[in-house]
Coordinates of C-alpha atoms and ligand atoms in Angstrom, one line a residue:
M1 CA 154.7 97.6 99.6
I2 CA 156.8 96.0 97.6
D3 CA 158.8 95.2 101.1
G4 CA 156.0 94.4 103.1
C5 CA 154.9 97.3 105.7
T6 CA 157.1 99.0 108.3
L7 CA 155.1 101.9 109.7
C8 CA 155.4 100.7 112.7
P9 CA 158.0 99.3 115.3
R10 CA 157.1 96.4 114.9
G11 CA 158.5 95.5 111.3
C12 CA 156.8 92.9 110.5
H13 CA 157.4 93.4 106.5
A14 CA 153.5 91.9 106.4
D15 CA 152.0 92.3 102.3
R16 CA 148.8 93.5 103.7
K17 CA 147.2 93.8 99.8
E18 CA 147.5 90.1 101.2
R19 CA 147.5 89.3 104.6
A20 CA 147.6 91.2 107.9
G21 CA 150.0 91.9 109.4
Y22 CA 151.1 91.9 113.7
C23 CA 148.5 94.3 113.9
G24 CA 146.0 92.7 112.3
A25 CA 145.2 95.1 109.7
L26 CA 145.0 94.9 105.3
S27 CA 145.5 97.5 102.6
L28 CA 142.4 99.7 103.6
P29 CA 141.5 100.3 106.9
H30 CA 138.4 99.0 108.6
V31 CA 136.4 101.3 110.4
A32 CA 134.5 100.3 113.6
K33 CA 133.0 103.1 114.3
V34 CA 132.6 107.2 113.5
M35 CA 130.3 109.1 116.1
L36 CA 130.5 112.3 118.1
H37 CA 132.7 110.9 121.1
Q38 CA 131.8 113.3 124.6
W39 CA 134.7 111.7 126.6
E40 CA 137.9 112.8 125.3
E41 CA 139.4 115.6 127.2
P42 CA 137.4 119.0 127.6
C43 CA 139.9 120.7 125.0
I44 CA 139.4 117.9 122.2
S45 CA 135.8 116.7 122.8
G46 CA 134.4 120.5 123.4
V47 CA 130.3 120.5 124.0
N48 CA 129.4 118.7 121.2
G49 CA 131.7 116.1 121.1
T50 CA 135.2 114.9 118.8
G51 CA 134.3 113.3 115.5
A52 CA 136.2 110.1 116.5
I53 CA 136.7 107.6 114.1
F54 CA 138.1 104.2 115.3
F55 CA 139.9 101.9 112.9
C56 CA 140.4 98.2 114.0
G57 CA 144.3 96.8 114.4
C58 CA 146.8 97.8 116.3
N59 CA 150.6 97.2 117.1
L60 CA 150.2 95.5 120.7
R61 CA 148.7 93.2 122.8
C62 CA 147.6 95.2 125.6
V63 CA 145.9 92.7 128.1
F64 CA 143.4 95.1 129.1
C65 CA 142.9 96.4 125.6
Q66 CA 139.5 99.0 126.5
N67 CA 138.8 98.4 122.6
H68 CA 139.2 94.6 122.6
A69 CA 136.1 94.0 120.5
I70 CA 137.9 96.2 117.2
N71 CA 141.3 95.5 117.1
H72 CA 142.6 92.6 116.5
T73 CA 139.1 91.7 114.9
M74 CA 138.2 93.5 111.4
T75 CA 135.0 95.0 111.6
G76 CA 132.7 97.8 110.4
R77 CA 132.9 99.1 107.0
Q78 CA 136.2 99.3 104.5
M79 CA 137.0 102.7 103.2
D80 CA 139.0 104.1 101.0
A81 CA 140.9 107.9 101.1
S82 CA 137.9 109.1 99.6
L83 CA 135.2 107.8 102.0
L84 CA 137.4 109.0 104.4
A85 CA 138.1 112.2 103.0
E86 CA 133.9 112.3 103.3
T87 CA 133.4 110.4 106.9
M88 CA 136.1 113.1 108.2
L89 CA 133.7 115.9 106.3
A90 CA 130.0 114.3 107.2
L91 CA 131.5 114.6 111.6
Q92 CA 132.2 118.4 110.9
A93 CA 129.1 119.7 109.1
Q94 CA 128.2 117.3 112.4
G95 CA 129.1 119.7 114.6
A96 CA 132.1 118.2 115.8
H97 CA 134.8 120.4 117.0
T98 CA 138.1 117.9 115.9
I99 CA 138.4 115.1 114.3
D100 CA 140.1 111.8 116.1
L101 CA 141.7 109.0 114.3
V102 CA 142.1 106.5 117.4
T103 CA 144.7 103.8 116.3
P104 CA 145.9 105.6 112.9
T105 CA 148.8 104.1 112.5
P106 CA 148.5 100.9 111.1
H107 CA 146.5 103.1 108.2
V108 CA 148.4 106.0 107.6
D109 CA 148.8 105.2 103.8
V110 CA 145.4 106.1 104.0
I111 CA 145.3 108.3 105.8
I112 CA 147.4 110.7 104.7
P113 CA 145.3 111.1 101.2
A114 CA 141.8 111.0 102.6
I115 CA 143.2 114.4 105.2
K116 CA 144.3 116.1 101.6
Q117 CA 141.5 115.4 100.1
A118 CA 139.2 116.4 103.1
R119 CA 141.3 119.8 103.3
S120 CA 141.0 120.2 99.9
A121 CA 137.0 120.4 100.2
G122 CA 136.4 122.5 102.6
L123 CA 137.4 120.7 106.1
F124 CA 138.4 123.4 108.7
L125 CA 138.8 121.4 111.6
P126 CA 141.7 120.0 113.9
I127 CA 143.2 116.6 113.2
A128 CA 144.0 114.6 116.5
Y129 CA 145.9 111.3 116.3
N130 CA 145.2 109.2 118.9
T131 CA 147.8 106.6 119.0
N132 CA 149.8 104.6 121.7
G133 CA 152.9 106.3 121.1
Y134 CA 154.2 102.3 119.4
E135 CA 155.2 104.5 116.4
T136 CA 158.9 104.9 114.0
I137 CA 159.8 108.0 113.6
E138 CA 159.6 107.5 109.7
T139 CA 155.8 107.4 110.6
L140 CA 155.8 110.4 112.0
D141 CA 158.1 112.8 109.3
R142 CA 155.3 112.0 107.2
L143 CA 152.6 112.8 109.2
H144 CA 154.3 116.6 109.5
G145 CA 152.2 119.1 108.0
F146 CA 148.7 117.1 108.4
I147 CA 148.4 116.0 112.5
D148 CA 147.4 119.4 113.9
I149 CA 147.0 117.2 117.6
Y150 CA 149.3 114.5 118.8
L151 CA 147.3 112.7 121.5
P152 CA 150.3 109.6 122.0
D153 CA 149.9 107.7 125.1
L154 CA 152.8 107.0 126.7
K155 CA 152.3 103.8 129.1
Y156 CA 155.1 102.4 130.8
V157 CA 159.0 103.4 131.1
T158 CA 159.8 99.4 132.2
P159 CA 160.3 96.9 129.7
A160 CA 159.2 93.8 131.5
T161 CA 155.9 95.7 132.0
A162 CA 155.8 97.1 128.8
E163 CA 156.2 93.2 127.8
R164 CA 153.8 91.6 130.3
Y165 CA 151.2 94.1 129.8
S166 CA 151.5 94.8 126.2
D167 CA 153.3 92.0 125.0
C168 CA 156.1 95.0 123.7
G169 CA 159.4 95.3 126.0
D170 CA 160.8 97.8 123.8
Y171 CA 158.1 100.4 123.9
F172 CA 159.6 103.2 126.3
S173 CA 162.5 102.2 123.3
F174 CA 160.5 104.0 120.1
A175 CA 157.7 105.4 122.3
A176 CA 160.0 108.0 123.9
P177 CA 161.8 109.3 120.1
A178 CA 158.3 109.6 118.8
I179 CA 156.6 111.8 121.3
Q180 CA 160.0 114.1 121.1
A181 CA 159.5 114.0 117.4
M182 CA 155.8 114.9 118.0
Y183 CA 156.7 117.8 120.5
E184 CA 158.8 119.3 117.7
Q185 CA 155.9 119.1 114.9
V186 CA 153.6 120.9 117.0
G187 CA 155.0 122.4 119.8
E188 CA 153.0 122.8 123.0
L189 CA 149.3 122.0 123.4
T190 CA 147.7 125.7 122.4
V191 CA 143.7 125.9 122.7
D192 CA 141.1 128.7 120.9
E193 CA 138.9 130.9 123.0
N194 CA 136.3 128.8 123.7
G195 CA 139.1 126.0 124.7
I196 CA 139.3 124.0 122.4
A197 CA 142.4 122.6 121.0
R198 CA 144.0 123.8 117.8
R199 CA 147.8 122.6 117.9
G200 CA 150.2 120.8 119.7
L201 CA 151.0 117.9 122.2
L202 CA 148.6 116.5 124.8
I203 CA 150.6 113.0 126.6
R204 CA 147.4 111.2 127.8
H205 CA 149.1 107.8 130.5
L206 CA 146.6 105.8 132.2
V207 CA 147.2 104.8 135.8
L208 CA 147.3 100.8 136.5
P209 CA 146.2 99.5 139.6
G210 CA 149.3 98.0 141.2
A211 CA 151.4 100.6 138.9
V212 CA 151.8 103.6 141.0
S213 CA 155.3 103.3 140.6
E214 CA 155.4 102.6 136.5
T215 CA 153.4 106.3 136.7
R216 CA 156.2 107.9 138.8
R217 CA 158.4 106.7 136.2
V218 CA 156.5 107.6 133.1
L219 CA 155.9 111.4 135.1
E220 CA 159.6 111.7 135.5
Y221 CA 161.1 111.3 132.4
I222 CA 158.3 113.7 131.3
A223 CA 159.5 116.5 134.0
A224 CA 162.8 116.3 132.7
T225 CA 162.7 115.8 128.9
F226 CA 159.9 118.6 128.1
P227 CA 158.8 121.8 129.5
I228 CA 156.7 122.2 132.9
T229 CA 153.3 123.4 131.6
T230 CA 153.3 120.0 128.7
H231 CA 149.8 118.9 128.5
I232 CA 149.3 115.8 130.6
S233 CA 145.8 113.5 130.8
L234 CA 146.3 111.3 133.8
M235 CA 143.5 109.0 133.6
G236 CA 141.9 107.1 135.9
Q237 CA 139.7 105.1 133.9
Y238 CA 141.0 101.9 133.8
V239 CA 138.9 98.6 133.5
P240 CA 139.2 95.0 134.0
M241 CA 138.3 94.0 130.7
Y242 CA 139.6 92.2 128.0
K243 CA 142.3 89.6 129.8
A244 CA 142.7 91.6 132.6
G245 CA 141.0 89.0 135.2
L246 CA 144.4 86.3 134.4
Y247 CA 146.9 89.3 135.0
P248 CA 145.7 90.7 139.3
P249 CA 146.3 93.5 139.9
L250 CA 144.7 93.7 136.9
D251 CA 141.5 92.6 137.7
R252 CA 140.4 95.4 139.9
K253 CA 140.2 98.9 139.1
L254 CA 142.2 101.2 140.5
F255 CA 141.9 102.5 144.1
Q256 CA 141.4 105.8 145.5
R257 CA 144.4 105.9 147.3
E258 CA 146.0 104.9 143.8
Y259 CA 144.8 107.7 141.8
A260 CA 145.7 110.3 144.7
R261 CA 149.2 109.1 145.1
A262 CA 149.3 109.9 140.9
I263 CA 148.1 112.9 141.3
S264 CA 150.2 114.0 144.5
H265 CA 153.5 113.0 142.4
C266 CA 152.2 115.3 139.3
I267 CA 151.6 118.1 141.9
A268 CA 155.1 117.4 143.2
L269 CA 156.6 117.6 140.1
G270 CA 154.9 120.5 138.9
F271 CA 153.3 120.3 135.8
K272 CA 150.8 123.0 135.0
N273 CA 148.3 121.4 132.9
V274 CA 147.4 118.4 134.1
Y275 CA 143.5 116.9 132.9
I276 CA 142.3 114.5 136.4
Q277 CA 139.2 112.4 135.8
S278 CA 136.9 111.8 138.9
L279 CA 137.1 107.7 139.6
D280 CA 133.5 107.9 138.5
S281 CA 134.6 107.6 135.0
A282 CA 135.6 104.0 135.4
D283 CA 132.4 102.4 134.0
D284 CA 132.4 100.5 131.2
S285 CA 129.7 103.2 130.0
Y286 CA 132.1 105.3 128.5
T287 CA 133.7 102.6 126.4
P288 CA 132.0 103.4 122.5
L289 CA 129.4 99.9 121.9
F290 CA 131.3 98.7 118.5
S291 CA 128.5 96.6 116.3
Ligands
SF4_1 S1 152.1 98.5 110.9 FE1 151.2 96.2 111.6 S2 151.4 95.5 109.5 FE2 152.9 97.8 109.6 S3 154.7 96.7 110.6 FE3 153.2 98.2 112.5 S4 152.3 95.6 113.1 FE4 153.3 95.1 110.9

């Protein structure tokens, strides 16, 4: 990286061989956890679980971050492309239905050669790119042909909300075209005879306490931009974590009535393929422990 890293919209030009950028990541990824993960959407986890690889480093600073233990702390094992490829193959051997690359953006330079190696060594599982959505078109272009399933968040439309909660006032101006580029690469979500995702786009949105109006804007944008059959995961699992206590109303769980309003809006807009959750899932025991 002669000019430093520009993998994401932060464009902070860090020479990651020498020092971390905004995301905290160095050249080689730290992997905080590798596991068969049961709690992604059913089409991703299936019965056995998805082969989740949790990377350290994140280009957002969400005050409610559910993975704060790893997102700005380099922990776990450093992996080069060969070790990452071996890890994907090991997850396949354990029965994973998919490979789930969690917060992968800062590590695309290692992920692409790892996928090439793993594919040539027999990896046949679909690979999911599980991202916060804050991406550049240039990085997504490099991923074309390597990623089967895009799992982007679409967190906010409103710049002030994105700035307050994620230190990212220009979030939507990058996430919106990024998700369109993902759709152009992989199209709508398709599943196999067992309901496991093979290819396509699944947009995630976490409903935040006191922010159902933000959710409405997100859903209205999706409805106006993508086919109404686009798969959406409308998540109600919010749990106050990290610095959320300093940002009321993020210091509480979602009210049932707030989630119900979000679901009603989804229905009113006519979406056909929406995952919803039981609010029983709003429990930090569903968050993997990182050690
Ligand atoms: S991926 Fe990290 S180092 Fe690279 S531009 Fe983004 S924040 Fe900066």
